[in-house]
Amino acid sequence: MAARYDRAITVFSPDGHLFQVEYAQETVKKGSTAVGIRGKDIVVLGVEKKSVAKLQEERTVRKICALDEHVCMAFAGLTADARIVINRARVECQSHRLTVEDPVTMEYITRYIATLKQRYTQSNGRRPFGISALIVGSDDDGTPRLHQTDPSGTYHAWKANAIGRSAKTVREFLEKNYTDEAIAGDNETIKLAIKALLEVVQSGGKNIELAVIRRNQPLRILESKEIETLVAEIEKEKGEEAEKKKQKKPT
Amino acid sequence: MALFQVSGFTSYLELRGQILPAGQTQLVDRTNHYNFGTKTQEFAVPLGVDPSGFLKSCNRDGGVCIDLNHGTTTLAFKFKYGVIVAVDSRASAGRYLASNDVNKVIEINPYLLGTMSGSAADCQYWERLLAKECRLYRLRNNQRISVAAASKLLCNMMLGYRGMGLSMGSMICGWDKEGPGLYYVDDEGKRLSGRMFSTGCGSSYAYGVVDSGYRDDMTVEEAYELGRRGIAHATHRDAYSGGVVNMYHMQEDGWIKVCKEDVSELIHRYRKGMF
């Protein structure tokens, strides 16, 4: 049945699906994992770095992109599509600053990206963007926010979410571990993001890229040394927990 | 599409684009959310018409003389307790007095006011359009538009038709997150933020009065009196201003209409010191 209704994006199937959009969502599921967590005064974005080839320059592979000083996004899916979306979003951020004399709010730029994606699901001769995006930043009043868009053009605000390969595993981990204590402080929130990524990333801290936006501060991408330190701390805490459990066992 | 190019087929939109000037082909309703309508103009200028060329031939150098007068006095100033907006109410068509009771202040929303001077039609239309855009902004973004953004919207609308004979001098006053705001916008696309503005052909008289009586720490009653005097004296000397003084006070929780007083009665009151 699907075979006849999945060629053109503008054709609905009899049971109400837009197959091209669903296939685009499949592409997203193949991309590398990205996780976003919103704390009280900070929002953290973490991505799984794909291993680079031996001869490839590492610094040209960037998965977390700044849209403005106070907004950044990570994506899962087709890198080339993401480049187009990011470029349009960057222009829109500046256009908004020019016309309204104020930086964009998170909701505004997310709505813009989502509308852009939706337009491509309702045009002839074009295919949808094959990316899901996690957009993080802080608004004018400093409140940190996390939004997610998907290829169909819908967007939602989240407390914590993951996209890409193994997103389900990470989301389940977050549902269990996203508590008020876990996000009590900035450092704790960052550690939670790293813990979530370590669930699915092989070979630890070397393959993690992290960005944080604190209340009223510009975007900061953590250096690999900081990540290594935090990963070491997490390992130590895990070890201590395991020790405690062993001692609790009755003799 | 490759096949289209090879076969020489030109799509309908391209053909239209070759006939009509660039930018005017889109007369359909496109979502202008994100550029506030600056890409597609409200009116497509008809083919073959060149408004700026026509107007150039009508000014003094061209021999013919069509003077577009701005018959009005409006003034607005910021002080410690907000913004005072005072306007006259006369509408003239050349030497004919069309009306002595025109409302030259448009109440965009409880936190934004716009004054009108220049061509009455231009002012009313474009400021009502601005009010529509402000309302749409509020619906889309769940927060009221800032005074800076509202004045910029109006300014961009004017710039789209620059040189084509629009005549409008307006002050956008409001109170937003940044505090009291006052912007002057005119048909040339000028947009200035300031503490005090006066527009119209009676503005020089109003400037004289308000400049000499202005103090930043005025009480509210003193500010009301200053606004009244500014308009009253301007209407006394300027033939194209008159009627009543409509005065508004922009406060933190919105504007209030202070008074609507006949200028002739005001002048009688001030008479004692005058002659």
XYZ file of C-alpha atoms in Angstrom:
526
model
C 0.000 0.000 0.000
C 2.745 2.443 1.014
C 4.476 2.048 -2.319
C 1.887 4.057 -4.187
C 1.628 6.934 -1.756
C 5.195 7.578 -0.839
C 6.547 9.190 -3.988
C 5.251 12.705 -3.717
C 5.367 14.597 -0.445
C 2.081 16.298 -1.146
C 0.077 13.078 -1.346
C -1.654 11.653 1.723
C -2.001 7.920 2.057
C -5.469 6.457 2.668
C -4.768 6.016 6.358
C -3.605 9.572 6.784
C 0.190 9.308 6.615
C 2.633 11.519 4.804
C 5.152 8.853 4.012
C 7.930 11.162 2.913
C 7.849 12.872 6.296
C 7.982 9.531 8.067
C 10.919 8.412 5.943
C 12.647 11.657 6.860
C 12.145 10.773 10.508
C 13.845 7.464 9.788
C 16.854 9.379 8.510
C 16.959 11.258 11.772
C 17.048 7.980 13.676
C 20.254 7.124 11.835
C 22.082 10.282 12.882
C 24.400 10.524 15.879
C 22.841 11.136 19.253
C 22.276 14.585 20.708
C 20.897 15.292 24.161
C 19.637 18.510 25.720
C 18.914 19.136 29.392
C 17.401 22.213 30.971
C 18.479 23.029 34.511
C 17.448 25.870 36.777
C 19.945 28.430 35.543
C 21.682 26.563 32.783
C 20.890 24.569 29.681
C 23.270 21.894 28.403
C 23.603 20.441 24.925
C 25.656 17.318 24.351
C 26.373 15.436 21.125
C 28.088 12.234 20.207
C 31.078 13.019 18.050
C 31.446 10.657 15.159
C 34.924 9.227 14.878
C 36.923 11.164 12.306
C 39.003 9.489 9.652
C 42.760 9.515 10.203
C 43.496 12.151 7.595
C 40.494 14.357 8.416
C 40.926 17.626 10.286
C 38.998 17.232 13.484
C 38.064 20.838 14.051
C 36.055 21.064 10.808
C 33.492 18.624 12.139
C 31.190 20.710 14.319
C 27.803 19.462 15.388
C 26.847 22.203 17.814
C 26.280 25.470 15.990
C 25.633 28.923 17.376
C 22.657 30.721 15.863
C 23.279 33.891 17.860
C 25.131 34.816 21.043
C 22.445 33.375 23.254
C 21.094 30.525 21.096
C 22.635 27.391 19.763
C 21.413 24.172 18.235
C 22.432 20.599 17.672
C 20.880 18.333 15.063
C 20.534 14.687 14.151
C 20.210 13.622 10.521
C 21.574 14.873 7.230
C 24.430 17.323 7.808
C 23.924 19.094 4.499
C 20.253 19.799 5.232
C 21.238 21.084 8.655
C 23.643 23.561 7.091
C 20.808 25.153 5.115
C 18.497 25.357 8.104
C 21.217 26.789 10.327
C 22.078 29.427 7.768
C 18.457 30.543 7.400
C 18.058 30.608 11.188
C 21.203 32.715 11.587
C 19.930 35.238 9.047
C 16.560 35.339 10.792
C 18.201 36.006 14.170
C 19.964 39.036 12.741
C 16.918 40.161 10.810
C 14.923 40.082 14.020
C 17.599 42.127 15.788
C 17.435 44.666 12.983
C 13.663 45.013 12.814
C 12.658 44.610 16.433
C 15.882 45.865 18.076
C 15.802 42.892 20.428
C 17.418 39.434 20.328
C 15.136 36.542 19.347
C 13.298 34.574 21.978
C 13.775 30.798 21.913
C 10.158 30.233 21.013
C 10.373 32.630 18.082
C 13.401 31.086 16.430
C 12.093 27.571 17.046
C 8.801 28.551 15.445
C 10.689 29.999 12.489
C 12.692 26.819 11.941
C 9.578 24.687 12.354
C 7.633 26.824 9.860
C 10.511 26.539 7.400
C 10.461 22.758 7.720
C 6.681 22.621 7.336
C 6.829 24.662 4.149
C 8.960 21.942 2.604
C 6.369 19.307 3.490
C 3.725 21.097 1.497
C 5.533 22.074 -1.703
C 5.773 20.366 -5.006
C 9.110 19.128 -6.165
C 10.846 19.424 -2.811
C 11.565 16.926 -0.100
C 11.430 17.553 3.657
C 14.562 18.437 5.623
C 15.989 15.247 7.075
C 16.946 16.671 10.455
C 15.609 17.041 13.952
C 17.007 19.941 15.905
C 17.503 20.660 19.583
C 17.493 24.406 20.109
C 18.741 25.761 23.416
C 19.272 29.188 24.811
C 18.180 31.771 27.302
C 15.481 34.352 26.790
C 15.620 38.056 27.611
C 14.736 37.461 31.242
C 17.457 34.832 31.509
C 15.182 31.775 31.656
C 16.939 28.822 30.002
C 14.867 26.935 27.426
C 15.078 23.777 25.350
C 13.012 23.178 22.222
C 12.942 20.354 19.712
C 11.768 20.360 16.090
C 11.304 17.416 13.747
C 11.022 16.993 9.960
C 7.256 17.401 9.958
C 7.531 20.931 11.286
C 6.166 20.409 14.775
C 7.990 21.792 17.772
C 7.749 21.315 21.502
C 9.457 22.633 24.608
C 11.166 20.032 26.764
C 12.832 19.726 30.150
C 15.200 17.144 28.709
C 15.241 15.266 25.420
C 17.403 13.275 23.058
C 17.378 12.794 19.288
C 19.180 10.521 16.855
C 20.492 6.998 17.189
C 19.550 5.388 20.541
C 17.413 8.396 21.441
C 14.940 6.050 23.091
C 17.546 4.631 25.468
C 18.764 8.055 26.446
C 15.238 9.380 26.929
C 14.385 6.464 29.221
C 17.560 7.152 31.210
C 16.568 10.804 31.503
C 13.012 9.992 32.545
C 14.448 7.966 35.410
C 17.194 10.331 36.418
C 15.855 13.837 35.765
C 15.057 14.860 39.326
C 15.220 18.175 41.125
C 18.434 17.110 42.867
C 19.994 16.049 39.598
C 19.604 19.575 38.223
C 20.139 21.393 41.506
C 23.319 23.062 40.342
C 25.087 23.882 37.080
C 27.742 21.202 37.514
C 25.163 18.558 38.337
C 23.202 19.348 35.180
C 26.329 19.046 33.038
C 27.171 15.735 34.689
C 23.669 14.456 34.025
C 24.091 15.254 30.330
C 27.427 13.428 30.212
C 25.966 10.446 32.074
C 23.102 10.291 29.590
C 25.500 10.306 26.640
C 27.825 7.739 28.202
C 24.921 5.298 28.102
C 25.137 5.133 24.340
C 28.537 6.476 23.339
C 31.413 4.066 23.010
C 34.867 4.860 24.385
C 33.850 7.588 26.813
C 34.741 11.262 26.993
C 36.744 11.525 23.801
C 33.615 11.244 21.691
C 31.481 13.803 23.512
C 31.047 17.457 22.626
C 29.302 19.708 25.128
C 27.954 23.244 25.067
C 26.391 25.212 27.923
C 24.392 28.415 28.089
C 24.159 29.903 31.549
C 21.621 32.515 32.576
C 22.617 35.872 31.055
C 25.891 34.523 29.672
C 26.882 33.754 26.089
C 27.289 30.263 24.700
C 30.356 28.312 25.821
C 31.679 25.104 24.301
C 33.514 22.975 26.834
C 37.080 21.936 26.084
C 37.936 18.274 25.925
C 40.063 18.580 29.080
C 37.051 19.778 31.093
C 34.968 16.930 29.725
C 37.685 14.419 30.649
C 37.764 15.806 34.205
C 34.003 15.525 34.532
C 33.972 12.015 33.095
C 36.654 11.014 35.615
C 34.509 12.461 38.432
C 31.497 10.519 37.193
C 33.536 7.297 37.062
C 34.732 7.926 40.622
C 31.178 8.512 41.841
C 30.010 5.351 40.110
C 32.818 3.425 41.781
C 31.886 4.812 45.209
C 28.224 3.903 44.668
C 29.165 0.365 43.720
C 31.345 0.109 46.864
C 28.485 1.290 49.066
C 26.136 -1.267 47.538
C 28.670 -4.047 48.134
C 29.053 -3.056 51.792
C 25.270 -2.904 52.257
C 24.933 -6.544 51.212
C 24.405 -8.650 54.292
C 27.283 -10.935 55.151
C 13.937 21.369 -13.002
C 16.259 20.138 -15.718
C 13.532 19.012 -18.077
C 11.822 22.391 -17.950
C 14.988 24.180 -18.953
C 15.745 21.853 -21.827
C 12.265 22.101 -23.303
C 12.248 25.894 -23.120
C 9.155 25.921 -20.942
C 8.969 28.991 -18.707
C 6.758 28.663 -15.676
C 3.911 31.104 -15.160
C 5.655 32.834 -12.280
C 8.776 33.517 -14.330
C 6.763 35.011 -17.196
C 4.934 37.246 -14.785
C 8.225 38.308 -13.303
C 9.443 39.405 -16.720
C 6.398 41.587 -17.305
C 5.860 43.121 -13.909
C 8.690 44.838 -12.025
C 10.571 42.779 -9.504
C 9.036 42.320 -6.100
C 5.515 43.197 -7.131
C 4.546 39.788 -8.512
C 3.494 38.352 -5.206
C 0.025 39.684 -4.689
C -1.132 36.492 -2.989
C -1.293 36.203 0.746
C 2.113 34.988 1.850
C 3.029 34.592 5.472
C 4.857 37.780 6.314
C 5.365 36.850 9.947
C 9.062 37.021 9.876
C 9.843 40.105 7.890
C 6.923 42.224 8.981
C 5.705 42.694 5.439
C 8.755 44.524 4.197
C 9.368 42.152 1.311
C 5.912 42.351 -0.172
C 4.400 45.811 -0.246
C 0.833 46.562 0.712
C 0.136 48.093 -2.691
C 1.669 46.984 -5.931
C 2.456 50.108 -7.943
C 0.616 49.841 -11.296
C 2.588 49.206 -14.461
C 3.825 52.299 -16.225
C 3.315 54.627 -13.267
C 6.305 56.383 -11.763
C 5.163 58.322 -8.702
C 8.558 59.779 -7.788
C 9.119 61.060 -11.308
C 5.701 62.669 -11.370
C 6.269 64.360 -8.047
C 9.652 65.694 -9.111
C 7.998 67.452 -12.032
C 5.528 69.064 -9.639
C 7.936 70.792 -7.320
C 9.195 74.343 -7.681
C 12.088 73.515 -9.994
C 9.734 71.846 -12.427
C 7.676 74.976 -12.800
C 4.458 73.731 -11.265
C 4.093 74.215 -7.537
C 2.183 71.655 -5.489
C 2.938 72.285 -1.839
C 2.059 69.501 0.511
C 1.430 71.300 3.764
C 1.436 69.624 7.111
C -1.367 71.580 8.715
C -1.350 70.610 12.324
C 0.419 70.888 15.652
C 1.285 67.853 17.700
C 3.724 67.545 20.533
C 4.982 64.891 22.927
C 7.590 64.913 25.658
C 8.993 62.531 28.246
C 9.270 63.560 31.855
C 9.725 61.924 35.221
C 6.237 60.440 35.390
C 5.865 59.220 31.808
C 5.056 60.781 28.448
C 2.651 63.620 27.682
C 1.048 63.652 24.237
C -0.912 66.728 23.121
C -2.429 67.389 19.691
C -4.742 69.922 18.071
C -7.828 68.880 16.113
C -8.025 70.909 12.911
C -8.180 69.397 9.428
C -7.683 71.810 6.544
C -7.869 71.323 2.778
C -5.990 74.299 1.437
C -7.825 77.343 2.804
C -10.997 75.389 3.532
C -11.500 74.194 7.075
C -12.617 70.600 6.740
C -13.134 69.883 10.410
C -12.306 71.302 13.803
C -12.831 68.086 15.653
C -10.506 65.458 14.271
C -8.851 62.902 16.511
C -5.175 62.999 15.631
C -4.129 60.386 18.130
C -4.597 56.722 17.317
C -4.894 54.429 20.327
C -3.028 51.374 19.083
C -3.342 49.457 22.330
C -3.524 50.395 26.017
C 0.247 50.871 26.005
C 0.871 52.488 22.605
C -0.247 55.747 21.056
C 0.454 57.231 17.631
C -0.001 60.869 16.622
C -0.787 62.046 13.114
C 0.361 65.053 11.143
C 0.567 65.590 7.413
C -1.876 64.053 5.020
C -4.836 62.829 7.052
C -5.486 59.910 4.713
C -1.892 58.670 4.824
C -1.691 58.964 8.596
C -4.963 57.208 9.267
C -4.297 54.370 6.864
C -0.707 53.574 7.769
C -1.210 53.923 11.490
C -4.235 51.655 11.410
C -2.096 49.194 9.485
C 0.518 49.549 12.203
C -2.161 48.816 14.789
C -3.072 45.645 12.900
C 0.581 44.522 12.834
C 0.944 45.261 16.556
C -2.106 43.168 17.323
C -0.781 40.310 15.181
C 2.582 40.514 16.932
C 0.843 40.221 20.280
C -1.080 37.139 19.098
C 1.926 35.400 17.573
C 4.511 36.078 20.242
C 2.399 36.222 23.380
C 3.896 39.503 24.462
C 3.202 43.114 23.615
C 5.344 44.703 20.923
C 8.034 47.088 22.123
C 7.842 50.784 21.213
C 11.120 50.504 19.299
C 9.792 47.644 17.192
C 6.444 49.330 16.506
C 8.135 52.523 15.348
C 10.517 50.496 13.216
C 7.614 48.700 11.539
C 6.054 52.041 10.615
C 9.416 53.355 9.428
C 9.940 50.323 7.180
C 6.479 50.773 5.689
C 7.374 54.378 4.847
C 10.710 53.381 3.349
C 8.960 51.014 0.975
C 7.191 53.940 -0.635
C 9.914 56.526 -0.279
C 9.773 59.262 -2.884
C 6.259 58.337 -3.955
C 4.472 61.212 -2.289
C 3.414 59.906 1.105
C 3.115 62.609 3.729
C 3.174 61.614 7.363
C 4.867 62.814 10.513
C 4.075 60.700 13.502
C 5.188 60.166 17.049
C 4.922 56.680 18.488
C 4.679 56.816 22.274
C 4.409 53.960 24.685
C 5.591 52.209 27.784
C 7.341 48.847 27.493
C 9.987 46.795 29.296
C 12.586 49.496 28.711
C 10.364 52.168 30.276
C 8.680 55.133 28.558
C 9.405 55.311 24.816
C 9.022 58.145 22.313
C 9.934 57.864 18.632
C 9.408 60.281 15.746
C 8.764 58.635 12.372
C 8.162 60.458 9.102
C 7.412 59.739 5.465
C 11.085 60.029 4.437
C 11.845 57.057 6.636
C 13.422 59.124 9.397
C 13.141 57.499 12.820
C 14.444 59.266 15.902
C 14.242 58.472 19.581
C 14.141 61.471 21.858
C 12.820 63.243 24.907
C 10.635 65.751 23.078
C 9.207 66.192 19.599
C 6.722 68.493 17.928
C 5.449 68.137 14.368
C 3.343 70.076 11.929
C 3.409 73.673 10.737
C 2.610 74.914 14.235
C 5.536 73.001 15.693
C 7.924 75.962 15.921
C 5.534 77.804 18.226
C 4.994 74.696 20.329
C 8.769 74.109 20.605
C 9.233 77.641 21.865
C 6.679 77.253 24.614
C 7.655 73.769 25.754
C 11.396 74.396 25.596
C 11.097 77.424 27.834
C 8.841 75.746 30.386
C 10.296 72.234 30.499
C 11.914 70.823 33.641
C 12.629 67.147 34.110
C 11.239 67.130 37.664
C 7.897 68.726 36.814
C 4.869 67.503 38.680
C 2.139 65.820 36.685
C -0.110 68.906 36.819
C 2.717 71.153 35.636
C 3.367 68.811 32.723
C -0.326 68.831 31.744
C -0.309 72.621 31.827
C 2.835 72.762 29.698
C 1.317 70.503 27.062
C -1.879 72.548 27.009
C 0.024 75.805 26.658
C 2.195 74.455 23.851
C -0.761 73.541 21.689
C -2.862 76.552 22.653
C -0.179 79.080 21.722
C 0.606 77.242 18.505
C -3.043 77.263 17.458
C -3.262 80.955 18.341
C -0.589 81.902 15.795
C -0.827 79.128 13.190
C -3.823 79.312 10.891
C -3.800 75.608 10.110
C -4.051 74.483 13.732
C -6.990 74.877 16.049
C -10.055 73.255 17.523
C -9.425 71.476 20.797
C -6.395 70.189 22.659
C -6.531 66.405 23.022
C -4.082 65.382 25.698
C -2.965 61.903 26.822
C -0.645 60.833 29.621
C 1.316 57.593 29.080
C 1.905 55.924 32.440
C 3.466 52.649 33.460
C 0.141 50.820 33.476
C -1.165 52.363 30.249
C -2.329 55.690 28.888
C -5.103 57.918 30.218
C -6.898 60.663 28.351
C -6.316 63.799 30.355
C -8.471 66.402 28.695
C -10.167 67.746 25.587
C -10.249 71.521 25.921
C -11.238 74.193 23.439
C -8.236 76.358 22.533
C -10.181 79.606 22.431
C -11.143 79.160 26.070
C -7.562 78.336 26.933
C -6.306 81.459 25.222
C -8.811 83.582 27.159
C -7.442 82.065 30.358
C -3.879 82.843 29.394
C -4.895 86.255 28.106
C -4.149 88.062 31.291
C -0.439 87.738 30.881
C -0.460 88.173 27.116
C -1.754 91.605 26.073
